[in-house]
Coordinates of C-alpha atoms in Angstrom, one line a residue:
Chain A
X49 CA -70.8 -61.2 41.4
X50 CA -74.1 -62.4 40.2
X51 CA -76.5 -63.2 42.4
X52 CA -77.8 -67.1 43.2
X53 CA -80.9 -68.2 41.2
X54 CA -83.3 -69.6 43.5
X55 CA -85.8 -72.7 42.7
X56 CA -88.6 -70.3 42.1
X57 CA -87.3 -67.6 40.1
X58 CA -85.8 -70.3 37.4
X59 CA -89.5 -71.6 37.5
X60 CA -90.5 -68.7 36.5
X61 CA -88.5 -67.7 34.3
X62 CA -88.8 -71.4 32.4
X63 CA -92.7 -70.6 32.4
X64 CA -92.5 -67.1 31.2
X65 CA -89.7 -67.8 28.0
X66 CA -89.5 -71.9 27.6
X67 CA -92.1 -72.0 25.2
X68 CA -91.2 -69.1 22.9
X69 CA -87.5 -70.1 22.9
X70 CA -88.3 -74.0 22.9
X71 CA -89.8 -72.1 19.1
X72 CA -87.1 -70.4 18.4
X73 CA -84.8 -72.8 18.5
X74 CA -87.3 -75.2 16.7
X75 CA -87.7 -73.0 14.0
X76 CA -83.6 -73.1 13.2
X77 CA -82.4 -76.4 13.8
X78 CA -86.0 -77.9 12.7
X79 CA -86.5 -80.5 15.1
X80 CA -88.8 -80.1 18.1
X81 CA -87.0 -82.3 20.5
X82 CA -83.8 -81.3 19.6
X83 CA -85.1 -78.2 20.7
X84 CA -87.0 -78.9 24.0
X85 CA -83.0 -80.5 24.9
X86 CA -81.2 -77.3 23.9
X87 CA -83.4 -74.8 25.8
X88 CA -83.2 -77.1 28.4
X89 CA -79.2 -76.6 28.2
X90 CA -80.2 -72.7 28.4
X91 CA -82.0 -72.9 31.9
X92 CA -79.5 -75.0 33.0
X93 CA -76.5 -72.9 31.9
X94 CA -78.6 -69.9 33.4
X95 CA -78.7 -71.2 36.8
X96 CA -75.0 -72.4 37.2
X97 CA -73.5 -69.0 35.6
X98 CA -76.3 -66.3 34.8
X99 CA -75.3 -63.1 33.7
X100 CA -73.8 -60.2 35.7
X101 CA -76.1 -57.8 34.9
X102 CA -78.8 -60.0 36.4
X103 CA -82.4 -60.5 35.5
X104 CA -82.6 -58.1 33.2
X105 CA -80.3 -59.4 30.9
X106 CA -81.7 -62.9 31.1
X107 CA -84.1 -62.8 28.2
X108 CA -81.4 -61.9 26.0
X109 CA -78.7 -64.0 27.3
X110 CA -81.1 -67.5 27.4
X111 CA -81.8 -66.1 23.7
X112 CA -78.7 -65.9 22.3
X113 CA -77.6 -69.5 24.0
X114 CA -80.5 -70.9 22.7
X115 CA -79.6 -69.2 18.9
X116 CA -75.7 -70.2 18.9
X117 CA -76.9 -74.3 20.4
X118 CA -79.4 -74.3 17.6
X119 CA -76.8 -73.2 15.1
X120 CA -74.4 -75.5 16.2
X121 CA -76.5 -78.3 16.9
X122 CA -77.9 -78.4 13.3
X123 CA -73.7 -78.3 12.1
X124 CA -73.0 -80.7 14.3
X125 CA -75.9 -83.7 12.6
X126 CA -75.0 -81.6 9.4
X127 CA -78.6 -83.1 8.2
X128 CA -81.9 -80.7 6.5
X129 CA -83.5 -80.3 9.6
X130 CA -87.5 -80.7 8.8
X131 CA -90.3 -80.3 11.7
X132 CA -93.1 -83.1 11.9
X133 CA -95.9 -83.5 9.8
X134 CA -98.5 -80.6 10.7
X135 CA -99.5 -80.0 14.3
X136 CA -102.4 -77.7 14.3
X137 CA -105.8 -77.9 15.4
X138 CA -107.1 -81.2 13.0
X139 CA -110.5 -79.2 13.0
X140 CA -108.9 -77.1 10.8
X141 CA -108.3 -79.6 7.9
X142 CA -112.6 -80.5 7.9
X143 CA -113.6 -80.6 4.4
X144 CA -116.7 -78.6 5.5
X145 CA -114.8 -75.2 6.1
X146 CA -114.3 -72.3 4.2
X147 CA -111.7 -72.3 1.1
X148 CA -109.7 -69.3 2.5
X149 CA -108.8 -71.3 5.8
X150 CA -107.6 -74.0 3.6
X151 CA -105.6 -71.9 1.7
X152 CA -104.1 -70.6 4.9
X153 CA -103.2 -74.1 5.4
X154 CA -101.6 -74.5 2.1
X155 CA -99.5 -71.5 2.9
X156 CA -98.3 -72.3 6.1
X157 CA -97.0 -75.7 5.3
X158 CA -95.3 -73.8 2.3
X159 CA -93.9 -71.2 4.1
X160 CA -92.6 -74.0 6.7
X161 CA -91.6 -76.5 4.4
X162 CA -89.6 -73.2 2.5
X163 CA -88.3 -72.4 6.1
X164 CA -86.9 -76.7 5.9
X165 CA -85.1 -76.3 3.2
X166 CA -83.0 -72.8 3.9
X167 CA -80.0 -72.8 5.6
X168 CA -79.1 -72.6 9.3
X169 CA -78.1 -68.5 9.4
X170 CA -81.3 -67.4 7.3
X171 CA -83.2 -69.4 9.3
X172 CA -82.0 -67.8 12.3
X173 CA -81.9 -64.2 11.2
X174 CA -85.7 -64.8 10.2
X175 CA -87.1 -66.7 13.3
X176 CA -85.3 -63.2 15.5
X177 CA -87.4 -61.0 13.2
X178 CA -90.5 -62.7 12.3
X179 CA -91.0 -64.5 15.7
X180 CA -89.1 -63.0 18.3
X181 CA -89.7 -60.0 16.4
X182 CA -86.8 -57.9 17.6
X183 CA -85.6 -54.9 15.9
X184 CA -82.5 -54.4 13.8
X185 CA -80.5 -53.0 16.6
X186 CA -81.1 -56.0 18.7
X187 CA -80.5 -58.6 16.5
X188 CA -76.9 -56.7 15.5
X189 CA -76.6 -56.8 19.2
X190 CA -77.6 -60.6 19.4
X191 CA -75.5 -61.5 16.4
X192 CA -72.8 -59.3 17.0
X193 CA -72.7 -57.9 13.6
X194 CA -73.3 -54.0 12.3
X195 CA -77.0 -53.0 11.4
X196 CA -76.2 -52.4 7.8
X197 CA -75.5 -56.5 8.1
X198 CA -78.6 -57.1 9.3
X199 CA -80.9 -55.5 6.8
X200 CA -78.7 -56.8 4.1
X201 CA -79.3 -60.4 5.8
X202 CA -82.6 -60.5 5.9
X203 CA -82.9 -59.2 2.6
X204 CA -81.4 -62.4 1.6
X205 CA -83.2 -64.5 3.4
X206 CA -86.4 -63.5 2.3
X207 CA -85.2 -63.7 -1.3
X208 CA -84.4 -66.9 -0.6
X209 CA -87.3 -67.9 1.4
X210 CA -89.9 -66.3 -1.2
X211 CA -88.3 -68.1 -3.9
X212 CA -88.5 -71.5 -2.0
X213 CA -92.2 -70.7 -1.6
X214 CA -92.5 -70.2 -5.0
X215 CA -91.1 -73.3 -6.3
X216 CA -93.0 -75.3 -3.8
X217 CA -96.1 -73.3 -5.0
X218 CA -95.3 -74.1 -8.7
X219 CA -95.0 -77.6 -7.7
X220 CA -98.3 -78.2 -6.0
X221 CA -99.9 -76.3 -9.2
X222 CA -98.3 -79.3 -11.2
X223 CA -100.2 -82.0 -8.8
X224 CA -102.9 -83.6 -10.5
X225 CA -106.3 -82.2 -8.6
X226 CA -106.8 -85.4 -6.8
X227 CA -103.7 -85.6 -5.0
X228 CA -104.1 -81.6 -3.3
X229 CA -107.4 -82.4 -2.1
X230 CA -106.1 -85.7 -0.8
X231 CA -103.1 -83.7 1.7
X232 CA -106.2 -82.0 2.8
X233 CA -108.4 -84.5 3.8
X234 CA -109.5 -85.1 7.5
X235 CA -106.5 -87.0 9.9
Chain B
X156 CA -81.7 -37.2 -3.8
X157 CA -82.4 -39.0 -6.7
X158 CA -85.7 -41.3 -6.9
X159 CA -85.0 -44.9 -6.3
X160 CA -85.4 -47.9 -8.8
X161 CA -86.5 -50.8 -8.7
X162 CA -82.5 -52.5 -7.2
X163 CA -82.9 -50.0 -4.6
X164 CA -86.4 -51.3 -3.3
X165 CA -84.9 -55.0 -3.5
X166 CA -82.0 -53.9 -1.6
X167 CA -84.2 -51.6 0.9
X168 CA -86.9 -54.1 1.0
X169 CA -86.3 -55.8 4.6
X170 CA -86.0 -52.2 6.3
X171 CA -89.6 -51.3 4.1
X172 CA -91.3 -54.7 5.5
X173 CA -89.9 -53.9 9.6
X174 CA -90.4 -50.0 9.2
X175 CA -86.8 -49.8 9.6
X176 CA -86.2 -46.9 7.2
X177 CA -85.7 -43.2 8.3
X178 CA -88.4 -40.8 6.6
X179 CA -86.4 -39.2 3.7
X180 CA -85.5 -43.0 2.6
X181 CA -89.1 -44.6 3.2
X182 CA -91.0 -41.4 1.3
X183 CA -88.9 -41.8 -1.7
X184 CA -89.2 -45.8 -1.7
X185 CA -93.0 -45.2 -1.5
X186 CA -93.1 -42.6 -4.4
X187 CA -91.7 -45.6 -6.6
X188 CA -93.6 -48.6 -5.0
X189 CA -96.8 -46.4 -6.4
X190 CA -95.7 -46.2 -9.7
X191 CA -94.2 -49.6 -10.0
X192 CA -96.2 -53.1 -9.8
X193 CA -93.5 -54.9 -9.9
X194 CA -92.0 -53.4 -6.9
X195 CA -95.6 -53.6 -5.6
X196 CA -96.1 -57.3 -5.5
X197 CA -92.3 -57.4 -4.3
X198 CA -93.1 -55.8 -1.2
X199 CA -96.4 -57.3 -0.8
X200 CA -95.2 -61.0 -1.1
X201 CA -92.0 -60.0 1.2
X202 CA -94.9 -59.1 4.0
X203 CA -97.1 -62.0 3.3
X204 CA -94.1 -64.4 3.6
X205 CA -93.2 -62.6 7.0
X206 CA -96.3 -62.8 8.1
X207 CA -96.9 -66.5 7.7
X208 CA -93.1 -66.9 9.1
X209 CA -94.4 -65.5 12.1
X210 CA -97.8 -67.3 12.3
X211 CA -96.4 -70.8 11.8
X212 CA -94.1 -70.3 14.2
X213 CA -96.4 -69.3 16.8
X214 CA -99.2 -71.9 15.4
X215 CA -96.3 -74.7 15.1
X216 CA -93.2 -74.3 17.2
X217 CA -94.0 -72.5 20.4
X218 CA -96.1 -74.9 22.4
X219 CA -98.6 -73.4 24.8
X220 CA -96.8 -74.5 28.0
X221 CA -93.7 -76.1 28.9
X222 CA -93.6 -79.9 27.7
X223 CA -94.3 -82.2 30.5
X224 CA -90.9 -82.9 32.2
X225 CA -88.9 -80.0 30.7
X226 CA -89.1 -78.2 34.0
X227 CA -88.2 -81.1 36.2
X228 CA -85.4 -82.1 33.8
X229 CA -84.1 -78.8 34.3
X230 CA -84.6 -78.6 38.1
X231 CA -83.4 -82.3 38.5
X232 CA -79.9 -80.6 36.8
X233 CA -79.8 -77.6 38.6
X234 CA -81.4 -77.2 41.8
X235 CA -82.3 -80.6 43.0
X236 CA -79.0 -81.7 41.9
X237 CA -77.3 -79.3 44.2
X238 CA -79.2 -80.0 46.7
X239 CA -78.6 -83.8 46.5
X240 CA -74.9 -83.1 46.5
X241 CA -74.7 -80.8 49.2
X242 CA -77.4 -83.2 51.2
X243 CA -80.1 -81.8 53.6
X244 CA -77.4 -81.5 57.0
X245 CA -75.0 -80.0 54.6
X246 CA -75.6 -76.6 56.2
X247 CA -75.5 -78.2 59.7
X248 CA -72.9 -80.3 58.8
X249 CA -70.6 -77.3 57.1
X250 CA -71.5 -74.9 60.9
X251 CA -70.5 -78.0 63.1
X252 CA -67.5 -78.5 60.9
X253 CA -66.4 -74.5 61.6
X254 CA -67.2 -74.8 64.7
X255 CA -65.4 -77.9 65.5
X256 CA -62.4 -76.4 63.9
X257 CA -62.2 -73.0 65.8
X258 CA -62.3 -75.1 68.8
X259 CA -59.6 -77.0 67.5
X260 CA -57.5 -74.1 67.2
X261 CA -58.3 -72.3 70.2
X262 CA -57.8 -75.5 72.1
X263 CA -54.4 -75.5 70.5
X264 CA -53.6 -71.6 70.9
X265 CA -54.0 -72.2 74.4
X266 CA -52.4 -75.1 75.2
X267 CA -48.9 -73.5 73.3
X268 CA -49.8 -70.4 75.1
X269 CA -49.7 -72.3 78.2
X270 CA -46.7 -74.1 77.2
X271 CA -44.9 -71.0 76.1
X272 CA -46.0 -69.2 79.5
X273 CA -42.9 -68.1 81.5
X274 CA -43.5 -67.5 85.6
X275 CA -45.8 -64.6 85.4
X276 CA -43.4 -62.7 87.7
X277 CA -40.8 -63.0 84.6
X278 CA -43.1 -62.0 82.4
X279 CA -44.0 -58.7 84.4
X280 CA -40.1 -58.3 84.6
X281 CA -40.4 -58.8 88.2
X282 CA -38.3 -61.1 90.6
X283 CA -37.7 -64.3 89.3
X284 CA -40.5 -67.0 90.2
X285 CA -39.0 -69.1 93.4
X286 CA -41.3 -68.3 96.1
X287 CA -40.5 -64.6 97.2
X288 CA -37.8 -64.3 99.5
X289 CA -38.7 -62.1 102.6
X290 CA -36.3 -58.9 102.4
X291 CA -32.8 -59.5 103.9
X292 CA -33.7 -56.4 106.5
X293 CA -36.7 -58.7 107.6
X294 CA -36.4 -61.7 110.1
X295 CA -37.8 -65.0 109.4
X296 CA -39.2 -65.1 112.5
X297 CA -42.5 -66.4 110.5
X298 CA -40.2 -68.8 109.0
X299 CA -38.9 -70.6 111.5
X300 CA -42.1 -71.1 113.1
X301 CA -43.2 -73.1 110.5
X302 CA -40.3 -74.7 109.3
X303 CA -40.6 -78.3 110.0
X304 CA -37.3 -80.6 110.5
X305 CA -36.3 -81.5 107.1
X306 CA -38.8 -80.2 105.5
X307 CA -38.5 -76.6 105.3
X308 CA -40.0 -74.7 102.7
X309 CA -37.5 -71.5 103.0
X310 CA -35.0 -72.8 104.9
X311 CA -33.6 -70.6 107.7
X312 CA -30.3 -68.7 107.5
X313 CA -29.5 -70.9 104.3
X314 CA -32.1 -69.1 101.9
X315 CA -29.9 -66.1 100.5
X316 CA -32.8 -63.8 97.8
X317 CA -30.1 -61.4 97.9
X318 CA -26.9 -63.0 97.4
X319 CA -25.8 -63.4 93.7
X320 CA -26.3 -66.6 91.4
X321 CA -23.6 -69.0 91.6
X322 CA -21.3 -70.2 88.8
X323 CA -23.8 -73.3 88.5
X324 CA -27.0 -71.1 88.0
X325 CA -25.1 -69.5 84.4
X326 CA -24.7 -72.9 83.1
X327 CA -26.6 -73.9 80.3
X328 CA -29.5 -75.2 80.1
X329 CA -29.5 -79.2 79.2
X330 CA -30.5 -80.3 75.9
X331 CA -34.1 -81.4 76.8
X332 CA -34.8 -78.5 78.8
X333 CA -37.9 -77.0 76.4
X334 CA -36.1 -74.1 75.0
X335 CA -39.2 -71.5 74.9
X336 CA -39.4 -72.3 78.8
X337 CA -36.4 -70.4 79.4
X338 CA -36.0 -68.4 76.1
X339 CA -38.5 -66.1 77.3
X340 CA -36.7 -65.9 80.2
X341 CA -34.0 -63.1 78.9
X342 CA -31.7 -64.9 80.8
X343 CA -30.9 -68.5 81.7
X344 CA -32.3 -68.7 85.3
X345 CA -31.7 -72.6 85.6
X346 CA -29.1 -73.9 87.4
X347 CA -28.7 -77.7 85.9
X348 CA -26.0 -79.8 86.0
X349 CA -24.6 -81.1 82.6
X350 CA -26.2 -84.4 82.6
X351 CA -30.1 -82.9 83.3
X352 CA -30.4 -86.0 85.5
X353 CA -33.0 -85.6 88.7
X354 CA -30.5 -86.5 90.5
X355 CA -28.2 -84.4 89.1
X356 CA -30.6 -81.5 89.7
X357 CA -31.5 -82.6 92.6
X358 CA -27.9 -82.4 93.9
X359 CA -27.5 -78.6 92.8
X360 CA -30.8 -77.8 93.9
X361 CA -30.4 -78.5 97.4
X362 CA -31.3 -76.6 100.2
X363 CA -28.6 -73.7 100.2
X364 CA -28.5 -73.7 96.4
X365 CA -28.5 -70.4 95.8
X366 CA -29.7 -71.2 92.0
X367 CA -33.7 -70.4 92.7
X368 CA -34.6 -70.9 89.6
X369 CA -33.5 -74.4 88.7
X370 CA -36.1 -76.2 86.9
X371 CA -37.1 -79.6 88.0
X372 CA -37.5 -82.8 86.1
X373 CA -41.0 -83.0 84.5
X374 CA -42.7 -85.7 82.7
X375 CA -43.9 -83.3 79.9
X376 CA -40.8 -81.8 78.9
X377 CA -43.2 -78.2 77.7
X378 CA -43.9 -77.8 81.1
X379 CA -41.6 -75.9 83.5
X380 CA -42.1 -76.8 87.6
X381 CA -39.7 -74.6 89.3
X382 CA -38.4 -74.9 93.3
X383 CA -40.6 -72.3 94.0
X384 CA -44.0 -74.5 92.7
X385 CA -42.4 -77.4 95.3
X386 CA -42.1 -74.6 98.0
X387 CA -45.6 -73.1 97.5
X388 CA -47.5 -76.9 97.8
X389 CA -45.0 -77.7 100.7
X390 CA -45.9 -74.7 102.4
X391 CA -50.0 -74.7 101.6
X392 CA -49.7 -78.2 102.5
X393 CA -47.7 -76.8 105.6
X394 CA -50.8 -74.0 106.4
X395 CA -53.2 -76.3 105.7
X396 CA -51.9 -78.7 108.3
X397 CA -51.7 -76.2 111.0
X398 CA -55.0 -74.9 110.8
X399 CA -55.9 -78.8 110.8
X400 CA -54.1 -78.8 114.2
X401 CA -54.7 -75.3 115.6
X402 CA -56.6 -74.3 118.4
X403 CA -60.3 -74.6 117.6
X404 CA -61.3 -72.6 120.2
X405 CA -59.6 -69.3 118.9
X406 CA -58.5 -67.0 116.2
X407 CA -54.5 -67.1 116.7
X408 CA -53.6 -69.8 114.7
X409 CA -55.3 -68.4 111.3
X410 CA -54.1 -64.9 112.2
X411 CA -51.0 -66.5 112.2
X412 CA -51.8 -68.4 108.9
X413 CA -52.8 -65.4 107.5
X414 CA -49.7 -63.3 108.0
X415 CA -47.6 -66.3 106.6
X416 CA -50.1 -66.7 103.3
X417 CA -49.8 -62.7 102.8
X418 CA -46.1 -62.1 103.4
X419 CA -44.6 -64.8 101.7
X420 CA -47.7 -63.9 98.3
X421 CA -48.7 -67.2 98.6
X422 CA -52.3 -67.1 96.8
X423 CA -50.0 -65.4 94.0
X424 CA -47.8 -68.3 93.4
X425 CA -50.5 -70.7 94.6
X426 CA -52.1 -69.4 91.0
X427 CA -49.2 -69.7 89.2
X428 CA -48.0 -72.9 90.1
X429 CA -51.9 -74.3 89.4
X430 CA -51.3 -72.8 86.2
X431 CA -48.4 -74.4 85.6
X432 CA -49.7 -78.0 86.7
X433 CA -51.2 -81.4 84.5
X434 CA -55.3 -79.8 84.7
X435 CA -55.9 -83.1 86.6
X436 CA -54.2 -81.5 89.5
X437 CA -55.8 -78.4 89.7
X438 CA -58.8 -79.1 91.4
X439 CA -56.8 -79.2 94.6
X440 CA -55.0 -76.4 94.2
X441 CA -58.1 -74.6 93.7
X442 CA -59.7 -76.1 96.9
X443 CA -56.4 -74.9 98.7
X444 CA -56.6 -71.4 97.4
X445 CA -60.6 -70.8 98.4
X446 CA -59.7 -72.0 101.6
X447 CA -56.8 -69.9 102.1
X448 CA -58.6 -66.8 100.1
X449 CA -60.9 -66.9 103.0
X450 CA -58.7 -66.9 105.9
X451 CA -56.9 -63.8 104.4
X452 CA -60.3 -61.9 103.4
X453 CA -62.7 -63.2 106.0
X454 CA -64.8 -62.1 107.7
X455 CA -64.2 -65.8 109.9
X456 CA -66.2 -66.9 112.7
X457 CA -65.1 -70.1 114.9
X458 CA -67.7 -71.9 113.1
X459 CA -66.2 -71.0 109.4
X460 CA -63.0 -72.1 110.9
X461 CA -64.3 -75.3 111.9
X462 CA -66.1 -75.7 108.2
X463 CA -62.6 -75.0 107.0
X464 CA -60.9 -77.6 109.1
X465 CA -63.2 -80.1 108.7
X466 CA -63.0 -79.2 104.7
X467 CA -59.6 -80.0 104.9
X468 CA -59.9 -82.8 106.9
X469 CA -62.1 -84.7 104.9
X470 CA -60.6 -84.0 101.6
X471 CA -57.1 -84.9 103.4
X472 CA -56.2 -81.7 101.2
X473 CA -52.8 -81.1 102.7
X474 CA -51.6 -84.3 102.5
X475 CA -52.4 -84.5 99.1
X476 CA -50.6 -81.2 98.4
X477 CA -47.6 -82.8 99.9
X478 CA -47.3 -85.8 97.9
X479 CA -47.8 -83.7 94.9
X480 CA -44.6 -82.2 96.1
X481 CA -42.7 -85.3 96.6
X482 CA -43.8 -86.1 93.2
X483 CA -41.2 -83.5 91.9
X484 CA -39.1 -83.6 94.6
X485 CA -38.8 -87.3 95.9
X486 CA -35.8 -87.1 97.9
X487 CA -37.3 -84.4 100.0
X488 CA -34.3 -82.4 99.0
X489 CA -35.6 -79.3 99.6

């Protein structure tokens, strides 16, 4: 039987893993409030039937709800999913500072809008490993598929995300000069 | 094992980037990532594009600390939402609602119970529960001295304990008899005419009857008053007048009154007729049985018996007795 959740403990436990799931499930479905309602659902579903093995399985229980709800919310609106413009600090985008942070920039915005345009399962299989950084064993576990799968997943993904990267990369090299320094200019 | 190529580094590339390779497999990748630029910028590009996966989610997605409302939303759903339902009394409200009901049902337990109650002497599978009879060896010398002209509560000569039942007393119980009052019985112990009538019981239940047992008419048909509950108030009522008219001045009368209450049991069936009556009536049974407890365990002095006889006086206690009996016996029958 498991036990009650009390006020405080589901407090905490919103503190402690809102935010990195909230990004997790942002970085599959691509849509920040989307999100915010589907981890939401999570902490919800937690308290009205959390898992038997109790608080030690939460992390990976509120992880996989939040996974599957992302995958299934991004089926359901059957839609590219694509994040807001560019969030980060707007000190960052100064023309005054140094080429290499620019080019950091450049690359994240790639590698995000790369991340836009793959589909729902490689973005998922990415996001466990790259941001929630959990080993192969764990994400068979999460996924429910051998370990062999898993490698051979996110071998694919990466192809695929490298190669979106790339042809963003080639097309920003085909922008006229003016335009690339215009994306950058100060908000 | 042979050294790999350049499909097995794309193929092993993922468990290169996460270190996810056991040491025979990663050494020989290695050997050919050194020799091979191609491989080289594969791997290289692979980590660069995991490593800006993971920075832009951390730098874009995750946001420092819960978004404004998230937690309330979710405590609004959850906890305060339970809360709301169950209400702040609910706990109160769900004790008091136990409690209530277990009082319910011991209330009811009890009142069947007392329903269901045979005389207790039955139920000890003693004599049956008229008022004991004195042995047919003894006199009734006590009797007759307080035997009153019509109102006698064991009637001289005519009282038989010992002689058997009468054809009348094996008859059947009427119809609205309560049938657990005598099925508990073992044996029907009522002697009623066919019709159940008052007066019909009334008739067969005279003085001479030997049918002890018959049950009397009742206004709740559950409950069971017997002959011997009309003796035992006529003959309290009886005690309680003589020791209202004794002499003041001596202990003879309630020496007397005390061999009467404890040959003839009478506290005993005192109890069980109380038992047996509506609760509004009890009181006075009560007051009757403390005042005859006392005369038979003392210690008395005059003045006791004087607090005693004034008790009685002022609560006219024996004439209330007596009208309770004429209550079940209104022809003064027995």
């Amino acid at each position: 039987m498991p036990q009650m959740i009390t006020e405080a403990t589901l407090r905490s436990w919103m503190e402690r893993l809102g935010p990195r799931l909230i990004a997790l499930s942002a970085g599959i479905c691509r849509d920040r409030h989307q999100a915010e309602e589907i981890v939401q659902e999570a902490f919800v579903k937690l308290w009205r039937s959390p898992p038997d093995a109790g608080e030690i399985a939460y992390t990976s229980w509120l992880r996989r709800v939040v996974t599957n709800s992302s995958i299934n919310a991004l089926q359901r609106t059957r839609r590219p999913g694509t994040l807001p413009e560019f969030s980060t600090d707007p000190a960052m985008r100064t023309p005054d500072r140094p080429d290499r942070e620019c080019d950091v920039q450049e690359d994240l915005q790639r590698v995000r809008a790369a991340m836009d345009r793959l589909d729902a399962p490689k973005r998922t299989i990415l996001m466990l490993r790259a941001y929630e950084q959990l080993s192969y064993e764990e994400i068979a576990e999460h996924l429910g598929v051998p370990l062999g799968t898993v490698m051979s997943r996110l071998n694919r993904a990466r192809a695929a995300l490298m190669e979106e990267m790339k042809r963003d990369l080639k097309r920003a090299e085909d922008e006229p000069q003016v335009f690339r320094f215009q994306k950058y200019k100060p908000a | 094992m042979r050294p790999m190529d350049c499909t097995d580094i794309k193929v092993l590339l993922s468990g290169l980037i996460d270190d996810e390779l056991n040491a025979e497999t990663r050494h020989l990748a290695e050997r050919h990532i050194a020799e091979c630029r191609a491989c080289r910028d594969l791997v290289d590009e692979a980590e660069a594009a995991h490593q800006l996966l993971a920075a832009e989610a951390e730098m874009n997605l995750a946001p420092d600390e819960l978004p404004a409302g998230f937690a309330g939303a979710v405590l609004s759903r959850t906890v305060y939402d339970e809360d709301r339902r169950r209400g702040p009394l609910t706990g109160w409200v769900n004790w008091l609602g136990w409690l209530a009901a277990a009082a319910c049902l011991v209330l009811a337990i009890t009142i069947w119970a007392l329903d269901r109650r045979p005389p207790a002497r039955q139920m000890n599978g003693g004599p049956s529960p008229v008022v004991q009879a004195p042995p047919p060896s003894q006199p009734t010398v006590i009797h007759t001295a307080y035997t009153t002209p019509g109102r006698s509560w064991i009637s001289d000569g005519e009282y038989s304990p010992g002689a058997p039942a009468p054809a009348a007393a094996e008859a059947a119980v009427p119809d609205e008899a309560p049938a657990d009052a005598t099925g508990d019985r073992g044996a029907p112990d009522a002697a009623v005419d066919d019709a159940g009538t008052a007066a019909g019981m009334a008739e067969s239940a005279t003085i001479g009857d030997t049918a002890p047992d018959a049950i009397l008419p009742w206004p709740k048909p559950s409950v069971a008053i017997t002959r011997a509950d009309v003796e035992t108030l006529d003959a309290t009522a009886l005690l309680l007048e003589m020791l209202l008219r004794g002499d003041a001045r001596s202990f003879a009368d309630v020496e007397s009154i005390r061999r009467i209450i404890e040959y003839d049991e009478l506290l005993a069936h005192l109890a069980e007729t109380r038992d047996r009556l509506e609760p509004e009536l009890r009181p006075a049974l009560f007051a009757a049985e403390s005042i005859l407890w006392r005369i038979v365990h003392g210690p008395l002095s005059l003045d006791d018996v004087q607090e005693l006889r004034q008790t009685v006086a002022e609560s006219d206690l024996a004439a209330r007795l007596e009208a309770m009996s004429r209550r079940w016996d209104p022809a003064g029958a027995l």
